[in-house]
Short mmCIF file of C-alpha atoms and ligand atoms in Angstrom, two decimals:
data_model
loop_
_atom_site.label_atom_id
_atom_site.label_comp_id
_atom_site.label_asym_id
_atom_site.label_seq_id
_atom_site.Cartn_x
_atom_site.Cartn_y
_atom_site.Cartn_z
CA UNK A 173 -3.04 -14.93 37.50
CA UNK A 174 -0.22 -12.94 36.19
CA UNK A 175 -0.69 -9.68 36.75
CA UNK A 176 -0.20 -7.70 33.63
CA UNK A 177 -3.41 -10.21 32.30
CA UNK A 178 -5.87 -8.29 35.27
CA UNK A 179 -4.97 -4.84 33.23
CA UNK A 180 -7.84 -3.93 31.71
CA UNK A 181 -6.64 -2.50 28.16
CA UNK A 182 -9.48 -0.02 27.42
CA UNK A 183 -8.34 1.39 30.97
CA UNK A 184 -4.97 2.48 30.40
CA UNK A 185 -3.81 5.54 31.96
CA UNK A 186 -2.54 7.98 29.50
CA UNK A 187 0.01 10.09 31.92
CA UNK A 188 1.61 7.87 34.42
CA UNK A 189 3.80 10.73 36.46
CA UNK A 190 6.19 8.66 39.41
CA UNK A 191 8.06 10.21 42.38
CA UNK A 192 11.33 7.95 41.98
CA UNK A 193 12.34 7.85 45.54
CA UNK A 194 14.21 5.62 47.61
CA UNK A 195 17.82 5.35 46.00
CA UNK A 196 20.00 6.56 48.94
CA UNK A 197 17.86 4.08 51.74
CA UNK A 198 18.19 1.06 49.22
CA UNK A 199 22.38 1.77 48.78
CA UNK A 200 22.41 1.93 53.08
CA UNK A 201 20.42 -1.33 53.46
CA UNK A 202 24.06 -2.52 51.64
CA UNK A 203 26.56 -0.98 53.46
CA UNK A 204 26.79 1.06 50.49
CA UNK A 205 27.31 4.67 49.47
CA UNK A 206 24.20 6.47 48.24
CA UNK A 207 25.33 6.87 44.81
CA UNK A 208 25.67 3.03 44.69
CA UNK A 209 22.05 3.81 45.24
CA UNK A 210 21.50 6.27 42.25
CA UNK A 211 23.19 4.12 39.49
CA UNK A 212 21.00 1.23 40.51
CA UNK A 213 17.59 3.25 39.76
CA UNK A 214 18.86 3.71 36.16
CA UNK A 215 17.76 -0.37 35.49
CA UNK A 216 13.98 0.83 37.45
CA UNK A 217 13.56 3.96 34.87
CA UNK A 218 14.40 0.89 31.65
CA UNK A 219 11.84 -1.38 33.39
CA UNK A 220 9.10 1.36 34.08
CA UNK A 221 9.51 2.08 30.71
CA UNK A 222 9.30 -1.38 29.02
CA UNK A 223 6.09 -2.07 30.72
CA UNK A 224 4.55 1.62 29.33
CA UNK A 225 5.21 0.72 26.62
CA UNK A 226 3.86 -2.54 26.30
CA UNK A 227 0.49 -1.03 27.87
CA UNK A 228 0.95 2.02 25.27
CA UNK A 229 0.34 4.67 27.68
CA UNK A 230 1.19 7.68 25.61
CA UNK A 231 3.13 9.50 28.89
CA UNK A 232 5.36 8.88 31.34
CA UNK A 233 6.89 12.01 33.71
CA UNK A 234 9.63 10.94 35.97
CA UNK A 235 10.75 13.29 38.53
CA UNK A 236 15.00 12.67 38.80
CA UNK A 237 15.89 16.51 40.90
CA UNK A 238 13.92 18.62 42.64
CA UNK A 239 15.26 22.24 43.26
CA UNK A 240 15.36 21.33 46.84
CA UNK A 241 18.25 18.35 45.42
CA UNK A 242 20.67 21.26 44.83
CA UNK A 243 20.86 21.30 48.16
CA UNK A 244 22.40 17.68 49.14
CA UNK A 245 26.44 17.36 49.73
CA UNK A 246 27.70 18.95 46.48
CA UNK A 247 29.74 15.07 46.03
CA UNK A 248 26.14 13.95 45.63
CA UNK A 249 24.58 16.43 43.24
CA UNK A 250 27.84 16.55 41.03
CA UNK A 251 28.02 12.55 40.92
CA UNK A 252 24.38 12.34 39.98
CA UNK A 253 24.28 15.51 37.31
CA UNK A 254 27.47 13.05 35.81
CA UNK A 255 25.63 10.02 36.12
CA UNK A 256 22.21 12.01 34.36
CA UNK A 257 24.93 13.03 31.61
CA UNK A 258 25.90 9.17 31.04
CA UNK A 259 22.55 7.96 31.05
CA UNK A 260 21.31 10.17 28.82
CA UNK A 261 24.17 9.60 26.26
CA UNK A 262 24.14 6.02 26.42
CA UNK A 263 20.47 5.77 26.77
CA UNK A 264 19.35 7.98 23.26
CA UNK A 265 19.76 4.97 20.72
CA UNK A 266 17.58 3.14 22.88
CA UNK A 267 15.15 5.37 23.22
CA UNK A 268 15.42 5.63 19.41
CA UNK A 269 14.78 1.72 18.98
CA UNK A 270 11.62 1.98 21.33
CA UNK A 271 10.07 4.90 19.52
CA UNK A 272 10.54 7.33 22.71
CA UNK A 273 10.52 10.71 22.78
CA UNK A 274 12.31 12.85 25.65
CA UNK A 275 11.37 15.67 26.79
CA UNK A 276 12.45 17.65 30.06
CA UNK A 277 11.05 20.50 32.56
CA UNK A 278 12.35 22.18 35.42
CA UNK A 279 14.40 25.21 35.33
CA UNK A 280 16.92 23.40 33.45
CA UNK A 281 19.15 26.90 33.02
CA UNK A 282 20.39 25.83 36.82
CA UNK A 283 21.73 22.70 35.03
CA UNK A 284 25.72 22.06 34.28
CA UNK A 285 26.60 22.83 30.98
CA UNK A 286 27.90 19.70 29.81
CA UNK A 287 24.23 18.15 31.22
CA UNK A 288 22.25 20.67 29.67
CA UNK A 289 23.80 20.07 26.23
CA UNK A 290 23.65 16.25 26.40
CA UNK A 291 19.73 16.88 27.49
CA UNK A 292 18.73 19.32 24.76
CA UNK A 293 20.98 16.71 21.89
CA UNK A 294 19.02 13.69 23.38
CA UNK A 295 15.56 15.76 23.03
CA UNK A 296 16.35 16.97 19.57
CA UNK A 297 17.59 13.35 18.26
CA UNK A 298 14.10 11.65 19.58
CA UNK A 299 11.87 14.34 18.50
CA UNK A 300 10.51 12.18 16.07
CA UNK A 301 9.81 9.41 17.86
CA UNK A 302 5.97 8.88 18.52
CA UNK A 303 5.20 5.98 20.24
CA UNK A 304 6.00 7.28 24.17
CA UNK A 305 6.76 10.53 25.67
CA UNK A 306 9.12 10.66 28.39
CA UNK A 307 9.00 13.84 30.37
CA UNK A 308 11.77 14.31 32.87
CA UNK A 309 11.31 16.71 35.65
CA UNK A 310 15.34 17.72 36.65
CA UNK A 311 15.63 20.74 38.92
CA UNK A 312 11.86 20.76 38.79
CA UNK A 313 9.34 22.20 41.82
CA UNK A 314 6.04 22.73 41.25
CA UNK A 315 6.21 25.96 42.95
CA UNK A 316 8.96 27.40 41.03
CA UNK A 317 6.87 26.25 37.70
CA UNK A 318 3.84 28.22 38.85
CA UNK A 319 5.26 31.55 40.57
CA UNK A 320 7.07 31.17 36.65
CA UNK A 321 3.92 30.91 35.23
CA UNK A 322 1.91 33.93 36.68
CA UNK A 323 5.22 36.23 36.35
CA UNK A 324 4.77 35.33 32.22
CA UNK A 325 1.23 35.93 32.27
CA UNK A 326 1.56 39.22 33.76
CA UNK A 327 4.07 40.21 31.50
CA UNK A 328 2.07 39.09 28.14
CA UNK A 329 -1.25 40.24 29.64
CA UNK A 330 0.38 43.93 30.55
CA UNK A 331 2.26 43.96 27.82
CA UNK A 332 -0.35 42.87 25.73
CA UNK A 333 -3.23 45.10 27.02
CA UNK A 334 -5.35 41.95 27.58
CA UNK A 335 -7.85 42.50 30.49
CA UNK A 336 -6.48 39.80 33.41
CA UNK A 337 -9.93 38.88 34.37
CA UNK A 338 -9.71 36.35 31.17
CA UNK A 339 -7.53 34.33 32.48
CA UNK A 340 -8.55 31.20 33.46
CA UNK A 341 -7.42 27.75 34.29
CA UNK A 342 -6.62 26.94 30.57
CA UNK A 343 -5.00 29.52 29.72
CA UNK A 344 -2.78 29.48 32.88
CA UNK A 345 -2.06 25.30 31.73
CA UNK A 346 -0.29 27.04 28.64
CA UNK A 347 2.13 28.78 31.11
CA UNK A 348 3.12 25.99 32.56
CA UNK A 349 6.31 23.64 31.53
CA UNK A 350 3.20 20.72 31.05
CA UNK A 351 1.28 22.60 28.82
CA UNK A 352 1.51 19.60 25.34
CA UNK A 353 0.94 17.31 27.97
CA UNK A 354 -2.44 16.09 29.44
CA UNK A 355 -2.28 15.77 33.38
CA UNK A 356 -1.19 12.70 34.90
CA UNK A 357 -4.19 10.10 35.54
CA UNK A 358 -1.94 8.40 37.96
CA UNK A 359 1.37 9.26 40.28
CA UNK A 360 2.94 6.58 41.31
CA UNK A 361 5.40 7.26 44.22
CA UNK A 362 7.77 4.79 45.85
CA UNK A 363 9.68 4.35 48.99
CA UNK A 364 6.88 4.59 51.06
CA UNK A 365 6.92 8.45 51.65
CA UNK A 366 3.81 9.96 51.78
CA UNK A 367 4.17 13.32 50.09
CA UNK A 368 4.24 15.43 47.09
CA UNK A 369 7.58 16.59 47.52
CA UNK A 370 6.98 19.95 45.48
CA UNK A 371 5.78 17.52 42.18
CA UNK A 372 3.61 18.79 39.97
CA UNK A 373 1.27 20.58 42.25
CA UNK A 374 -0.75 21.83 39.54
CA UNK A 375 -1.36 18.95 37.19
CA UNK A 376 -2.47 16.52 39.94
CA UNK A 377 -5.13 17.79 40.79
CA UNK A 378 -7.27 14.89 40.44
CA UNK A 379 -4.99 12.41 39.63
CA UNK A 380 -5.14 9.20 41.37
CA UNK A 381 -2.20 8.56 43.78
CA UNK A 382 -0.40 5.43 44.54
CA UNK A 383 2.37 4.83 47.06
CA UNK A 384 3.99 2.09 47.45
CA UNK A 385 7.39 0.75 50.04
CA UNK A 386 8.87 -0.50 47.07
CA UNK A 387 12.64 1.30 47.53
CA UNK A 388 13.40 2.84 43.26
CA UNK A 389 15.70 0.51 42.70
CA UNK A 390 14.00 -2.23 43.22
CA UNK A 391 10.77 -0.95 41.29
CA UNK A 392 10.01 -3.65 38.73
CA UNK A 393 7.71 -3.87 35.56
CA UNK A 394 5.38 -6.44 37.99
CA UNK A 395 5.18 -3.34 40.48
CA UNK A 396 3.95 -1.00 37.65
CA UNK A 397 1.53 -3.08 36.17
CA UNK A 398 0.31 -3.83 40.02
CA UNK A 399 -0.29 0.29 39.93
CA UNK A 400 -1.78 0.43 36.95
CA UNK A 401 -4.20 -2.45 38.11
CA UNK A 402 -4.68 -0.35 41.28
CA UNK A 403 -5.63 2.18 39.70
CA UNK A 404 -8.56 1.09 37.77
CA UNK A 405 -9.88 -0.13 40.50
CA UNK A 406 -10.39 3.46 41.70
CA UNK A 407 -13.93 5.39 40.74
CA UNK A 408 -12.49 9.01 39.18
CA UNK A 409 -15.30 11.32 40.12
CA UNK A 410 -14.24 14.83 39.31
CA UNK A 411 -16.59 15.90 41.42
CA UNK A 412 -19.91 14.71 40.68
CA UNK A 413 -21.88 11.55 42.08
CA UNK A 414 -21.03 8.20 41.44
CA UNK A 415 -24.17 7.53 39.82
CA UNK A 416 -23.24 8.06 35.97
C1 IPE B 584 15.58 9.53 44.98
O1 IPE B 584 16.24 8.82 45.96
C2 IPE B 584 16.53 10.16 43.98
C3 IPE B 584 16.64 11.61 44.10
C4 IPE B 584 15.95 12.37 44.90
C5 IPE B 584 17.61 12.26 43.24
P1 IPE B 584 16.82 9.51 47.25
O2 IPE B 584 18.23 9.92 46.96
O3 IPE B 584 15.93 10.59 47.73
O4 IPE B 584 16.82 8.31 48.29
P2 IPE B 584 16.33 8.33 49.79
O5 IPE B 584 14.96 8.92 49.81
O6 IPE B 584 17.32 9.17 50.54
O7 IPE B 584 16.36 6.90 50.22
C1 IPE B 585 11.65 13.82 45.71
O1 IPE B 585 12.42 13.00 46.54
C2 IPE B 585 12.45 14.25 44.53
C3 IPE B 585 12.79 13.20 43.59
C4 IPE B 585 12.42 11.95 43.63
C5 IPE B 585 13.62 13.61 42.48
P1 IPE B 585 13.17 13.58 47.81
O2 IPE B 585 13.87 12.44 48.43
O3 IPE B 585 14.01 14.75 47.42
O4 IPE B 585 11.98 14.10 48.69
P2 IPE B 585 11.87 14.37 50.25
O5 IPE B 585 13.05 15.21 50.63
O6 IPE B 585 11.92 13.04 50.94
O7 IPE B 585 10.56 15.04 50.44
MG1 MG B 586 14.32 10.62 48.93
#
């Protein structure tokens, strides 16, 4: 049976969040340079997104730079903060067609210019799309997202004269860059690693997690849909028994 027709459509995960990993092994296993690697995960993010879209999950976060990126050869970072700046700009009609809206985290001040102002035109010109939301985490760690969040909560909460003991964990969720977003019901990471890599440490609490050796190039529409499948196969207990 195909596999999209096992998805179960009163099932669907409403945050998919995937760890797109894998580009710079996939380029080697050609003789090729690792950018080779990078441009050919662009086609992976369109097909990812095609088959969200025809399950109509309402999220999708996709994490394309951690802050511990900045650190690769500076050849690498500045060929793939070019290739972001392409994407983006050649990408925006298309997002326009499919009704997606873009939105990014991360400490995106730490971003070239010339990206950041190609990011923050492609959000504003989709803000009124409605039918997907694509988050994109770029210069994103979780850690740096949460030491962020407590340093603005002490500042409101002092400046504010508001007793500390109130807050809580929804209150701290509005600190955070995730805060419009629910949390991710499933994270999806490929290239067979099995870590978090600094992702969202917060908002996963109790998501579901799926790895699979699938290099992110090669991540297809049939390998999300196998995911998805995967993960409602999984019992979500927050907790209690099993027996409600
Ligand atoms: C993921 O692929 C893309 C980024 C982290 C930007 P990698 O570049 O990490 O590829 P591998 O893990 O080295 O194969
Ligand atoms: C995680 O991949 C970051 C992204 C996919 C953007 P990495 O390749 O940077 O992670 P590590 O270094 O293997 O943990
Ligand atoms: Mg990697």
């Amino acid at each position: 049976m195909d596999i999209k027709e096992q998805i179960d459509h009163n099932l669907i995960p409403q945050h998919v969040a995937l760890i797109m990993d894998g580009n710079g092994r996939w380029a080697k296993q050609r003789g090729k340079d690792r950018i080779y690697g990078h441009e050919n995960g662009v086609k992976a993010v369109r097909e990812t997104l095609e088959a969200a879209g025809e399950l109509k999950i309402p999220y999708i976060t996709m994490y394309a730079f951690s802050t511990e990126n900045w650190n690769r050869p500076k050849k690498e970072v500045d060929t793939l903060m070019e290739l972001l700046v392409n994407t983006i700009r050649n990408e925006t009609k298309e997002l326009c067609d499919k009704g997606i809206r873009l939105h990014a985290i991360g400490n995106l001040k730490s971003l070239p210019e010339k990206c950041l102002l190609e990011l923050k035109e492609a959000v504003k010109l989709t803000e009124n799309n409605n039918k997907l939301n694509l988050i994109i985490a770029l210069s994103y760690s979780a850690r740096w997202e949460i030491v962020n969040a407590v340093k603005n909560i002490l500042n409101d909460f002092i400046n504010g004269n508001k007793p500390i003991e109130n807050v809580d964990d929804k209150i701290f969720k509005k600190y955070l860059s995730t805060s419009d977003f629910p949390d991710p019901d499933l994270l999806i990471r490929t290239s067979g690693e099995l870590r978090l890599s600094n992702f969202l440490l917060w908002q996963i609490a109790y998501s579901e997690l799926y790895f699979t050796p699938v290099l992110w190039p090669d991540f297809n529409r049939e390998h999300f849909f196998e995911a998805v499948a995967e993960y409602q196969k999984r019992e979500r207990r927050f907790g209690k028994t099993g027996d409600f």
